[in-house]
Coordinates of C-alpha atoms in Angstrom, one line a residue:
Chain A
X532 CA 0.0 0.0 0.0
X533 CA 2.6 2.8 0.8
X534 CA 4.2 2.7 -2.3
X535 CA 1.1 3.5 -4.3
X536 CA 2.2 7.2 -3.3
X537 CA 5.6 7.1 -4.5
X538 CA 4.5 5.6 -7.6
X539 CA 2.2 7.8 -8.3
X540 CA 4.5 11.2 -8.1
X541 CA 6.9 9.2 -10.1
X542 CA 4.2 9.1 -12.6
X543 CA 3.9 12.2 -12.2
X544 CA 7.6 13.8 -12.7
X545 CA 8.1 11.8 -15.6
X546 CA 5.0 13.6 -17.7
X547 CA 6.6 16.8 -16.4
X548 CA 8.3 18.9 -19.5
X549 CA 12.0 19.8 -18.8
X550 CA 13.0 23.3 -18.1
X551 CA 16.6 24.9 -18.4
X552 CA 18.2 26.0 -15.2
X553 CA 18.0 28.9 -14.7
X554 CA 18.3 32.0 -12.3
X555 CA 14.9 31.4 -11.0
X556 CA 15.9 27.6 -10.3
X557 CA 16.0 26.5 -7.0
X558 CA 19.1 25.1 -6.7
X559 CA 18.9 21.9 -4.8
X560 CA 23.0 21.1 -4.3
X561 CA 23.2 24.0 -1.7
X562 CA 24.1 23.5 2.7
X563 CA 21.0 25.9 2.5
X564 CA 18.6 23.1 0.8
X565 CA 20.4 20.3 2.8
X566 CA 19.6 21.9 5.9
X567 CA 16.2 22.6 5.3
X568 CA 15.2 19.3 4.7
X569 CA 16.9 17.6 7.1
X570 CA 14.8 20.2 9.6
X571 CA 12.0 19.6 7.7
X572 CA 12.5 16.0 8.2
X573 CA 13.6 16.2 12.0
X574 CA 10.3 18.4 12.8
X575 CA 7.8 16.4 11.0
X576 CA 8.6 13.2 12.5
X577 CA 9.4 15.0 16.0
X578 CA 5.9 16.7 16.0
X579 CA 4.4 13.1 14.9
X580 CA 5.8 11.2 17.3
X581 CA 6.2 13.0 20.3
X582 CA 2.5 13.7 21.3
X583 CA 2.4 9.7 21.5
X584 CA 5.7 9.2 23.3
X585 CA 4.8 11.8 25.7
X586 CA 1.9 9.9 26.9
X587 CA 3.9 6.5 27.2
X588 CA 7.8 5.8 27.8
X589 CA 8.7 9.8 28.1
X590 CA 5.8 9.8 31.1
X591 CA 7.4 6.6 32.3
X592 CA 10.4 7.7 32.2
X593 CA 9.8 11.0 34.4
X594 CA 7.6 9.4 36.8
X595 CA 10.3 6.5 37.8
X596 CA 12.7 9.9 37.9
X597 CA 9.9 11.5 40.3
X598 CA 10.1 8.3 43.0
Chain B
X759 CA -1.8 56.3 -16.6
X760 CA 0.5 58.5 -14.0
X761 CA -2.7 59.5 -11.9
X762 CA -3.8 56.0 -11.8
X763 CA -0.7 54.8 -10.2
X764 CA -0.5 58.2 -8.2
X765 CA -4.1 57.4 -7.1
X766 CA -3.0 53.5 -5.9
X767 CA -0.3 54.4 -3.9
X768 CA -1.8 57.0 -1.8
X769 CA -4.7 54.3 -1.0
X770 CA -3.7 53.3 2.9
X771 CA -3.8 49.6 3.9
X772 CA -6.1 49.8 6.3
X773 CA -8.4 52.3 4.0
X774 CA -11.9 52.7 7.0
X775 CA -13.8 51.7 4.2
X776 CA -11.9 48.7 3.0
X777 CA -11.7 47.4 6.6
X778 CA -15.1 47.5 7.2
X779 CA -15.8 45.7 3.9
X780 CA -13.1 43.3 4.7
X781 CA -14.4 42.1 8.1
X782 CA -18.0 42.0 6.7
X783 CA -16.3 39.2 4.0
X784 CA -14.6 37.6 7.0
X785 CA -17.5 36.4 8.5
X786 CA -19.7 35.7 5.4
X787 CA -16.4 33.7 4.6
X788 CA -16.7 31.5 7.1
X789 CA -19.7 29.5 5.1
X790 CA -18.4 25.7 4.6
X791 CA -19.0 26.5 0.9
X792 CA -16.1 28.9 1.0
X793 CA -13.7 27.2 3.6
X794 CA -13.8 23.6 2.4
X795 CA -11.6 25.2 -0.6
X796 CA -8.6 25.5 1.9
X797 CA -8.8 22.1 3.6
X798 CA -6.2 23.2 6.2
X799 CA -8.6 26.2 7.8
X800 CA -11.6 24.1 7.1
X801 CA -10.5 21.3 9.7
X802 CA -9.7 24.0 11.6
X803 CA -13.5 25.5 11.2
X804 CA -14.7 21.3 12.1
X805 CA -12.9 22.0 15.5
X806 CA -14.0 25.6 16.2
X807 CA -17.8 24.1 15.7
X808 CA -16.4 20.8 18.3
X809 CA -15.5 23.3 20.8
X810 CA -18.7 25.2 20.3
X811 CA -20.8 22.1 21.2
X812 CA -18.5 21.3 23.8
X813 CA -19.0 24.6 25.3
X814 CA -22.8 23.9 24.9
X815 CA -22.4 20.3 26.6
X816 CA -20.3 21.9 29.7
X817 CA -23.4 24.4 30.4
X818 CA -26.1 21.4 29.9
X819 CA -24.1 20.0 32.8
X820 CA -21.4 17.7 32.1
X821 CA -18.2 17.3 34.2
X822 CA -15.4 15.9 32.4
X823 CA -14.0 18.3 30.0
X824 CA -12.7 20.6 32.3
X825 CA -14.4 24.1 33.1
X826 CA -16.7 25.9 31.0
X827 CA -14.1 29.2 31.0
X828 CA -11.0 27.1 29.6
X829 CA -13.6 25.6 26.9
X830 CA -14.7 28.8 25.9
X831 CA -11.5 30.4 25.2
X832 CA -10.2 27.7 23.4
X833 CA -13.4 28.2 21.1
X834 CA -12.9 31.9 20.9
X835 CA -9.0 31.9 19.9
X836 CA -10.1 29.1 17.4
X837 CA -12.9 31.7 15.6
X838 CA -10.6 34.1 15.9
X839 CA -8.1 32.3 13.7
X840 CA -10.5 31.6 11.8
X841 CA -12.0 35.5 11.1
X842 CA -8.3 36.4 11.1
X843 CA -7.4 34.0 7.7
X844 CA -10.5 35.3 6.4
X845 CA -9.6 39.2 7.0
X846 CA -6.5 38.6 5.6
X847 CA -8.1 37.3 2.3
X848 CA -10.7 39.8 1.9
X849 CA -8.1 42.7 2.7
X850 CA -6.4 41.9 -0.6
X851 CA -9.2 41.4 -2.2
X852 CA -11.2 44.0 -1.7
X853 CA -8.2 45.8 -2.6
X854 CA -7.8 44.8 -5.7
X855 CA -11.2 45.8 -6.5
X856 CA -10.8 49.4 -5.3
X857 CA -7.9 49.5 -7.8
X858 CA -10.4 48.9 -10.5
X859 CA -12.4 51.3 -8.8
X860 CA -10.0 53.7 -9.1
X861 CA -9.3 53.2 -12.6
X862 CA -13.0 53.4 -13.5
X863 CA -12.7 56.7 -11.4
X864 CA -9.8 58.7 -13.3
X865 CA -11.8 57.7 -16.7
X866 CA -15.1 59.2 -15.4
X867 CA -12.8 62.2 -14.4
X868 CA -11.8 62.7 -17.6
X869 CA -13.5 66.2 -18.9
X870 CA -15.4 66.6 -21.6
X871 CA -16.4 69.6 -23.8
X872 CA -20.5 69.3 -24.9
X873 CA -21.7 71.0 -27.5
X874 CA -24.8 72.1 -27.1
X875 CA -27.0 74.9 -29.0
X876 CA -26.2 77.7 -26.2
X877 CA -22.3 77.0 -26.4
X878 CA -19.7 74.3 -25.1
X879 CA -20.4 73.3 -21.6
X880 CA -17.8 70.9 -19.9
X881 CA -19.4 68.2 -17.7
X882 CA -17.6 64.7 -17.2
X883 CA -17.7 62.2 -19.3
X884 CA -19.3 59.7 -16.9
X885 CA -22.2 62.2 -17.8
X886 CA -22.4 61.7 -21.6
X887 CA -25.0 59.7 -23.3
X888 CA -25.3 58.3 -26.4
X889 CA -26.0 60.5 -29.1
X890 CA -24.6 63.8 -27.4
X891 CA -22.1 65.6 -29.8
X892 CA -18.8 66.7 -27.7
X893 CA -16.0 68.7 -28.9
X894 CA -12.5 67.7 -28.9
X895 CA -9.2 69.9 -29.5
X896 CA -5.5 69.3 -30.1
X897 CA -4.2 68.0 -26.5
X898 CA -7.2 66.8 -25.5
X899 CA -8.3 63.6 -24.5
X900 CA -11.2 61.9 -26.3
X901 CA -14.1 61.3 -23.4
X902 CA -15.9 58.3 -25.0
X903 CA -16.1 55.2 -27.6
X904 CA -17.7 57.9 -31.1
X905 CA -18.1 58.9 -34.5
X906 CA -16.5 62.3 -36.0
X907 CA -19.0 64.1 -37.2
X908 CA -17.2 67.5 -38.4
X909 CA -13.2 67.6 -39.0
X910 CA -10.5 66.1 -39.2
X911 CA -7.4 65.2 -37.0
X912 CA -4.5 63.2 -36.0
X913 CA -4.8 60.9 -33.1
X914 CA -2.3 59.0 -31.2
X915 CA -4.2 56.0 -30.8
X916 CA -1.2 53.8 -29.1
X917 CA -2.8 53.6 -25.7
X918 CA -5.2 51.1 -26.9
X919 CA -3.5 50.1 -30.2
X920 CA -0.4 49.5 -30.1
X921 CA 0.5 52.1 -33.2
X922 CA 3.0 54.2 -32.4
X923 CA 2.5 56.7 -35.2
X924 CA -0.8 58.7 -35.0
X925 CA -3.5 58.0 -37.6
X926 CA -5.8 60.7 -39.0
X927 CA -9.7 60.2 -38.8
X928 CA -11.7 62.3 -40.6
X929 CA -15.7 62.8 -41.0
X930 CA -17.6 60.5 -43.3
X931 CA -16.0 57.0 -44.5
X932 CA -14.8 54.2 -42.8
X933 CA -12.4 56.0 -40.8
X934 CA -14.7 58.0 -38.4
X935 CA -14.8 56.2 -35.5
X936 CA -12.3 57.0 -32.3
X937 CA -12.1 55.5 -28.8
X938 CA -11.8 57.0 -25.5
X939 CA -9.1 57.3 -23.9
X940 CA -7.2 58.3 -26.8
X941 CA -5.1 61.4 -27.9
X942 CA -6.0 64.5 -30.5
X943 CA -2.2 65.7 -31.6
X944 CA -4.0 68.0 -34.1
X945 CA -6.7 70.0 -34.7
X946 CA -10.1 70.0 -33.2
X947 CA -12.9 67.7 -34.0
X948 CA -16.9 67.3 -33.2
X949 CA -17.6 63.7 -31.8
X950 CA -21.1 61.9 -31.6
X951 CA -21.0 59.4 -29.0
X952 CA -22.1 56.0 -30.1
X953 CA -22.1 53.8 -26.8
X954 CA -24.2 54.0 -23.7
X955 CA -22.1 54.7 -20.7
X956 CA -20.5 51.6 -18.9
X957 CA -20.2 50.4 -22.6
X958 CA -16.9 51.6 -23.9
X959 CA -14.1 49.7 -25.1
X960 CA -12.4 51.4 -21.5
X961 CA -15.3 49.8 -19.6
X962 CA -14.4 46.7 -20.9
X963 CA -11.1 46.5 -20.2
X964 CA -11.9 47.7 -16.5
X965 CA -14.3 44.8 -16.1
X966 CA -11.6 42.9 -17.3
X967 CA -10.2 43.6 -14.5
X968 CA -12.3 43.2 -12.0
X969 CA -13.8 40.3 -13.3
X970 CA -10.6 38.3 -12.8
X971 CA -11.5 35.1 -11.4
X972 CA -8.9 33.8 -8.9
X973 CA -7.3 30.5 -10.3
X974 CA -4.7 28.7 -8.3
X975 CA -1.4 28.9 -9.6
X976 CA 0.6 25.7 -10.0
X977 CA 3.0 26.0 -7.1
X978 CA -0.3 26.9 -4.6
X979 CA -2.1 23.5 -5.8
X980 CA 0.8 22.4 -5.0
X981 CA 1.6 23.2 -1.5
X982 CA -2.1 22.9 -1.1
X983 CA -1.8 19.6 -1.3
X984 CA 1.8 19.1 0.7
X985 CA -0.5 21.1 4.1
X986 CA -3.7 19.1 3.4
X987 CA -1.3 15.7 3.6
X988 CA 0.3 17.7 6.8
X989 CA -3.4 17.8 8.3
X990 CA -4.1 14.2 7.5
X991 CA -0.7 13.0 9.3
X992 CA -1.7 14.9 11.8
X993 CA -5.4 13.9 12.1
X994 CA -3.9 10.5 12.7
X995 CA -1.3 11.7 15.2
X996 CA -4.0 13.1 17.6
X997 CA -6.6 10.3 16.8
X998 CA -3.9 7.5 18.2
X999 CA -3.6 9.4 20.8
X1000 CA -6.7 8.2 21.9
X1001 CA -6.0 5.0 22.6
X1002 CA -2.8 5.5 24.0
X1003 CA -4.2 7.9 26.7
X1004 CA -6.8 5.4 27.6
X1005 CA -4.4 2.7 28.2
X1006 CA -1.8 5.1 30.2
X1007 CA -5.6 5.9 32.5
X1008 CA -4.7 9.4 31.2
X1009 CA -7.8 10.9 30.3
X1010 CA -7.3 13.7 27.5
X1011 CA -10.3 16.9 27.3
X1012 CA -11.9 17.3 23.8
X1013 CA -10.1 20.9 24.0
X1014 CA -6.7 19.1 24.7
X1015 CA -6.8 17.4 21.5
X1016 CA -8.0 20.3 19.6
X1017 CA -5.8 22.5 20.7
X1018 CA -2.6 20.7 19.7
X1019 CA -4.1 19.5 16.6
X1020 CA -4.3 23.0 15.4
X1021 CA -0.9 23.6 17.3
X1022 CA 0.4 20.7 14.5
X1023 CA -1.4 21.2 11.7
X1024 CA 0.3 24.6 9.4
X1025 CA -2.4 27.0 10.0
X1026 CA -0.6 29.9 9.4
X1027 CA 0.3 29.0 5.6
X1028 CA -2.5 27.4 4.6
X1029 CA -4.6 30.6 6.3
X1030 CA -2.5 33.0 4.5
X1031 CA -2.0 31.3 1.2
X1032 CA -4.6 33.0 -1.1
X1033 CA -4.1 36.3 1.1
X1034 CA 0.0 35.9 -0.4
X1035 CA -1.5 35.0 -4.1
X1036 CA -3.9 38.0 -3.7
X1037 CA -1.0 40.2 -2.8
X1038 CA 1.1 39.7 -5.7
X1039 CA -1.3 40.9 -7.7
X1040 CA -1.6 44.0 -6.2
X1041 CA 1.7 44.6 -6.3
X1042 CA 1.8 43.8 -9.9
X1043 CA -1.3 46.0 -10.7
X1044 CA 0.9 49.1 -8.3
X1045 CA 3.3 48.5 -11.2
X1046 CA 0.7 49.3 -14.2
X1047 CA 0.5 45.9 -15.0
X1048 CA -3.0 44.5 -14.9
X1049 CA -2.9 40.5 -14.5
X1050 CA -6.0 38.6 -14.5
X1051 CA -5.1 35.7 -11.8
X1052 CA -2.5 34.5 -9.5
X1053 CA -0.9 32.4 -11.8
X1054 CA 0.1 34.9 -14.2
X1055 CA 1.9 36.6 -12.1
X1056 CA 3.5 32.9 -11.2
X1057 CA 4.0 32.8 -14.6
X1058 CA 5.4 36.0 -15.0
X1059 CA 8.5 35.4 -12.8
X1060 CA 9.7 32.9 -14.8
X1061 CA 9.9 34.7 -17.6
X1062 CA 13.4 35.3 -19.2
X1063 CA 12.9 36.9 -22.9
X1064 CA 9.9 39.5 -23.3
X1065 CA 9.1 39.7 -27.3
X1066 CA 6.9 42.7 -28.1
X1067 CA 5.5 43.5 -31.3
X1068 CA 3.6 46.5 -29.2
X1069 CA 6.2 49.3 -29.1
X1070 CA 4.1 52.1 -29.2
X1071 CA 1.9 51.1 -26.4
X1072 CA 5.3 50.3 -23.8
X1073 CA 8.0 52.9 -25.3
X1074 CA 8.0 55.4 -27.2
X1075 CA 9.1 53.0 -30.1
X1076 CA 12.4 55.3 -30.8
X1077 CA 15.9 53.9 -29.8
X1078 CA 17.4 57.1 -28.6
X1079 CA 21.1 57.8 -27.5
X1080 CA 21.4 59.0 -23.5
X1081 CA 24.8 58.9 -22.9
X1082 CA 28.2 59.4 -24.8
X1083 CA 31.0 57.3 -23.6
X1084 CA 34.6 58.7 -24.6
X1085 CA 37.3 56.1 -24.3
X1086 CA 39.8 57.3 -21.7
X1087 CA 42.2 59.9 -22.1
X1088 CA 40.1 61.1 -25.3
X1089 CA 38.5 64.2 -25.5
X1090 CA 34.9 64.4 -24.4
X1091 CA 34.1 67.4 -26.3
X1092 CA 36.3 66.0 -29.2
X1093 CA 34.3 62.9 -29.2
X1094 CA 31.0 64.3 -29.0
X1095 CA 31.7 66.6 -32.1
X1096 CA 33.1 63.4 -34.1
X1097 CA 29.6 61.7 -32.8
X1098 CA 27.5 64.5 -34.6
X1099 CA 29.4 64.6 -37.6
X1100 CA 29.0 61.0 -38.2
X1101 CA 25.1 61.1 -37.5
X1102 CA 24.5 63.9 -39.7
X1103 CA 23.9 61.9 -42.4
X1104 CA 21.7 59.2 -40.1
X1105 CA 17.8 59.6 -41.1
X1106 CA 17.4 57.0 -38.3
X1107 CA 15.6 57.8 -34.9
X1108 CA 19.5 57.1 -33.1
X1109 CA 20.9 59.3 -35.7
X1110 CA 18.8 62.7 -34.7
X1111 CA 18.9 61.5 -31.7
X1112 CA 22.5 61.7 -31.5
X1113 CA 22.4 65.5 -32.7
X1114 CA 19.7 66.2 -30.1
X1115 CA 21.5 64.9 -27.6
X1116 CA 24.6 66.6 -28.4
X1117 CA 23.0 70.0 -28.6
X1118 CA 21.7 69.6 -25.1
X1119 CA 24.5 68.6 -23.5
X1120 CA 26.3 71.8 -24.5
X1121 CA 29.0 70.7 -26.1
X1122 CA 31.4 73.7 -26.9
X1123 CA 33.0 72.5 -30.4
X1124 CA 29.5 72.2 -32.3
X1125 CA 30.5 71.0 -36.0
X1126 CA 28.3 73.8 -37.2
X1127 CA 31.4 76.4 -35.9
X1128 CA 34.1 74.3 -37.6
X1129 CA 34.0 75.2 -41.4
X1130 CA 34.7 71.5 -43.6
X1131 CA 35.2 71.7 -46.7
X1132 CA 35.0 68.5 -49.6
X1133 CA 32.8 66.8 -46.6
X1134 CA 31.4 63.5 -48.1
X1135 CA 28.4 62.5 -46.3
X1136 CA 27.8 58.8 -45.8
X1137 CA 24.3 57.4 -45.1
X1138 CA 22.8 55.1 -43.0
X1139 CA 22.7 51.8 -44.6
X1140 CA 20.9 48.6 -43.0
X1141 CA 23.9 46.3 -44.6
X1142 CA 26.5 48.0 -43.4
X1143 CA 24.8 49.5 -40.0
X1144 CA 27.0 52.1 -40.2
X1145 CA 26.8 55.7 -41.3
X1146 CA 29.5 58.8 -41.3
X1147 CA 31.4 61.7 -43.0
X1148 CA 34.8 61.4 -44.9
X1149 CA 36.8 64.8 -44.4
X1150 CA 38.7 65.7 -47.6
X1151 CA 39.8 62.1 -47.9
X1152 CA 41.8 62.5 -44.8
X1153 CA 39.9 61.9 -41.6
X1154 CA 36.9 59.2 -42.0
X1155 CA 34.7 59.2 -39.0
X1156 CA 32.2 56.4 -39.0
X1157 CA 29.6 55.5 -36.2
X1158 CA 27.6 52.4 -35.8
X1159 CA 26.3 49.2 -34.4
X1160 CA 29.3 48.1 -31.6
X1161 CA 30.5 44.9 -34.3
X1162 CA 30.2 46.6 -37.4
X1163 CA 32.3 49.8 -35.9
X1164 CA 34.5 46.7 -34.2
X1165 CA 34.8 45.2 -37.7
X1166 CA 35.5 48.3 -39.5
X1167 CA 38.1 49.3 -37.2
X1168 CA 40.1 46.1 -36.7
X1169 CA 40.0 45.6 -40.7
X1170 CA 41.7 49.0 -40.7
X1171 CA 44.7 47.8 -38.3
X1172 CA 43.5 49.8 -35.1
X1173 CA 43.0 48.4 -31.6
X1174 CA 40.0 48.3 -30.8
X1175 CA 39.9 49.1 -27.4
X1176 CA 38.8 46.9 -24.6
X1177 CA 37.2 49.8 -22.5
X1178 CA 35.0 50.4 -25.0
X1179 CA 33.5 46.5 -25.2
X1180 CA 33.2 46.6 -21.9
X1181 CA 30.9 49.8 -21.8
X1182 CA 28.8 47.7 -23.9
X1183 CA 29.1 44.9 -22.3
X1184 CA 27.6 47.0 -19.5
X1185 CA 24.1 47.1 -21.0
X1186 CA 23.7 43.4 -22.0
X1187 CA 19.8 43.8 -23.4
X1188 CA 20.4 46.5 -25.1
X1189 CA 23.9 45.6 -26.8
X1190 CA 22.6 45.6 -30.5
X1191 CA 21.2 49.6 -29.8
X1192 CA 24.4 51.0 -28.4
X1193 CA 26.0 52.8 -31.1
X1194 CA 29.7 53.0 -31.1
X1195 CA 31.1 56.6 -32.6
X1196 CA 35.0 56.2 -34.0
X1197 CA 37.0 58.2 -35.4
X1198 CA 39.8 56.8 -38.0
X1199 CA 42.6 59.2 -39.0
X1200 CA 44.5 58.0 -42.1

């Protein structure tokens, strides 16, 4: 089932006309880019994830702190 | 179309009118019919209505959500969100349509001279109907869509054209009609009017305007669609929650999981989105250009080459020379006085234009003073892009397009200098209408 998605932009991209580079590129082989995903990344999955952890092993965790 | 732009920058952001429009949309906005088109503020709209029964449920007496206060702010910082997104959208829109206002506005101001039996009488031209007979004189603006009646004149017609040379209309015959908004050079004519008012070809192009449905540009279906699959993550994040709460004996208020729902989900982009679409074009209708959506003006910043067959309606359709740039070391007034002499003989637009600019700037060694005798004129040719004077058979000065001069000049054994390619190299568009002056000694 997941890779329906993938498959589907793939479709996608490869219908897509090519364009020159240009000025108005975005230019994807920057420290800029790289660090932009990666926070994008690191966010997403942070704000997925921690709601649920907060209720289980992170409360856990601070109540065996607490006694 | 000074006085329009004039007229668009003085209008205030928060214009008392506009606001009051804008908050009236705000609320009328907040209709499913207009919010399930931004599916990020819509699920936001789902959990303003949640908390509103909520609220509702507290005062019918139920215990477990926490107190009716907490509930009820929650409810209220949600609708105010809400009204907030929405303000934000019909701010730029409503401003867009005052711009067409506006424009509508300066045409209407335009005066106009009606001839009646007891004399001319100016009224406005909002106030002409169709068959009234106005009067129109060299310098004058034409007040509405008509026929000439008596005359004859030359009008510059570019402004809704294209032409850049003025055309003569003239009683009778085919060529009788004029349009508002357009220029008498020459002359003065008698116009019948032949639309109704709100009819013109102006009109038109105003409800053009204003008619501009919004379509979404191609990057803002895009990023539509990136927040809407945001939302959905996030409508799972908070529904698992659920469970897990349940199983940790954790109990979690309704307003708890609303609240960081709309914490995760990207409210402020998606809220903001067609405000940001709305806004660009404003600012491209501040720079006199009038674009009917948001993806024009997408469209519009990736353009790279602008082709125009339209010169007369964007320039004045004349290459004209602005600056003279001596080569180091060489004399300026020198050189200007060798620039003229070579363009004397240019029929061409650059040519006088050359002349004229010399004559303004003042320079003290005007050929006019210097006698020359056995001057042979040469002309502007299109094959040789070059025109020019020889001097007795001694000097030859020649000016003309920078590679032809470049050409000439190397073929002759001189240098050409470096300087010089690089002032040209300074105006990259306009590379082919620089023209070079040089000055060959033999």
């Amino acid at each position: 089932m997941p890779i329906i998605g993938p498959v589907a932009i793939a479709g996608i991209l490869a219908r897509k006309k090519y364009i020159p580079e240009s000025a108005g590129t975005l230019r994807t082989d920057t420290a800029t880019f790289g660090f932009m995903t990666y926070a994008v990344i690191m966010i997403l999955a942070a704000l997925a994830f921690f709601p649920a952890l907060a209720l289980g092993p992170l409360a856990e965790f601070f109540r065996y702190i607490i006694n | 179309m000074s006085s329009v732009r004039k007229e668009v920058q003085a209008m205030k952001l928060f214009d008392k009118k506009l606001v009051s429009e804008a908050l009236k949309q705000s609320v009328v906005k907040l209709h499913p019919k207009f919010m399930v088109k931004n599916p990020v503020m819509f699920t936001v709209e789902i959990g303003t209505l949640v908390m509103l029964f909520v609220c509702i449920w507290i005062l019918a007496g139920e215990q477990s959500q926490g107190s009716f206060t907490y509930n009820l702010i929650i409810f209220l910082v949600l609708l105010l969100t809400l009204l907030f997104a929405n303000f934000a959208e019909a701010v730029a829109e409503a401003r867009g349509k005052a711009q067409a206002e506006s424009l509508r506005k300066t045409r209407e101001e335009t005066p106009a001279k009606l001839f009646q039996s007891g004399g001319i009488k100016i009224i406005s031209s909002a106030q002409l109907k169709k068959g009234d007979v106005f009067v129109c004189e060299a310098g004058g603006i034409i007040a509405l869509d008509g026929e000439i009646i008596e005359g004859i004149a030359t009008i510059d017609e570019s402004a809704i054209t294209g032409e850049s040379a003025p055309v003569i209309r003239e009683a009778g015959g085919d060529k009788s009609s004029v349009t508002g908004g357009t220029k008498v050079l020459s002359d003065k004519i008698k116009v019948q009017v032949t639309v109704e008012p709100g009819e013109s070809f102006l009109d038109k192009m105003i409800s053009l305007v204003e008619g501009a449905s919004r379509q979404k540009t191609p990057n803002e279906i895009a990023l539509t669609i990136l927040l809407a699959a945001f939302t959905l993550v996030f409508i799972i994040v908070c529904v698992t929650l659920k469970p897990f709460a349940d199983y940790a004996n954790t109990p979690i208020t309704i307003a708890a999981y609303i609240s960081l729902f709309v914490c995760l989900i990207p409210t402020t982009i998606g809220g903001l989105l067609s405000a940001i679409g709305i806004a660009g074009m404003d600012r491209a209708l501040r720079a006199n250009v009038i674009t009917k959506s948001g993806k024009a003006v997408e469209t519009a910043g990736d353009i790279d080459v602008l082709l125009l067959d339209k010169t007369g309606t964007i320039t004045i359709g004349n290459r004209k020379a602005t600056h003279f740039f001596p080569v180091a070391g060489y004399d300026s007034d020198k050189f200007i006085a060798n620039c003229v002499l070579s363009s004397l003989s240019d029929e061409t637009p650059e040519g006088k234009s050359i002349v004229e600019l010399a004559k303004q700037s003042g320079s003290k060694s005007h050929p006019a003073d210097t006698l020359i005798k056995d001057a042979r004129f040469i002309k502007f040719a299109a094959e040789t892009r070059t025109s020019g004077v020889d001097i007795a058979n001694v000097i030859r000065i020649r000016k003309g397009a920078f590679d032809a001069i470049k050409n000439i000049s190397q073929k002759a054994g001189f240098v050409f200098p470096d300087e010089t390619e690089k002032n040209v190299k300074k105006f990259p568009v306009m590379e082919e209408h620089l023209w070079w002056c040089l000055k060959t000694i033999r």
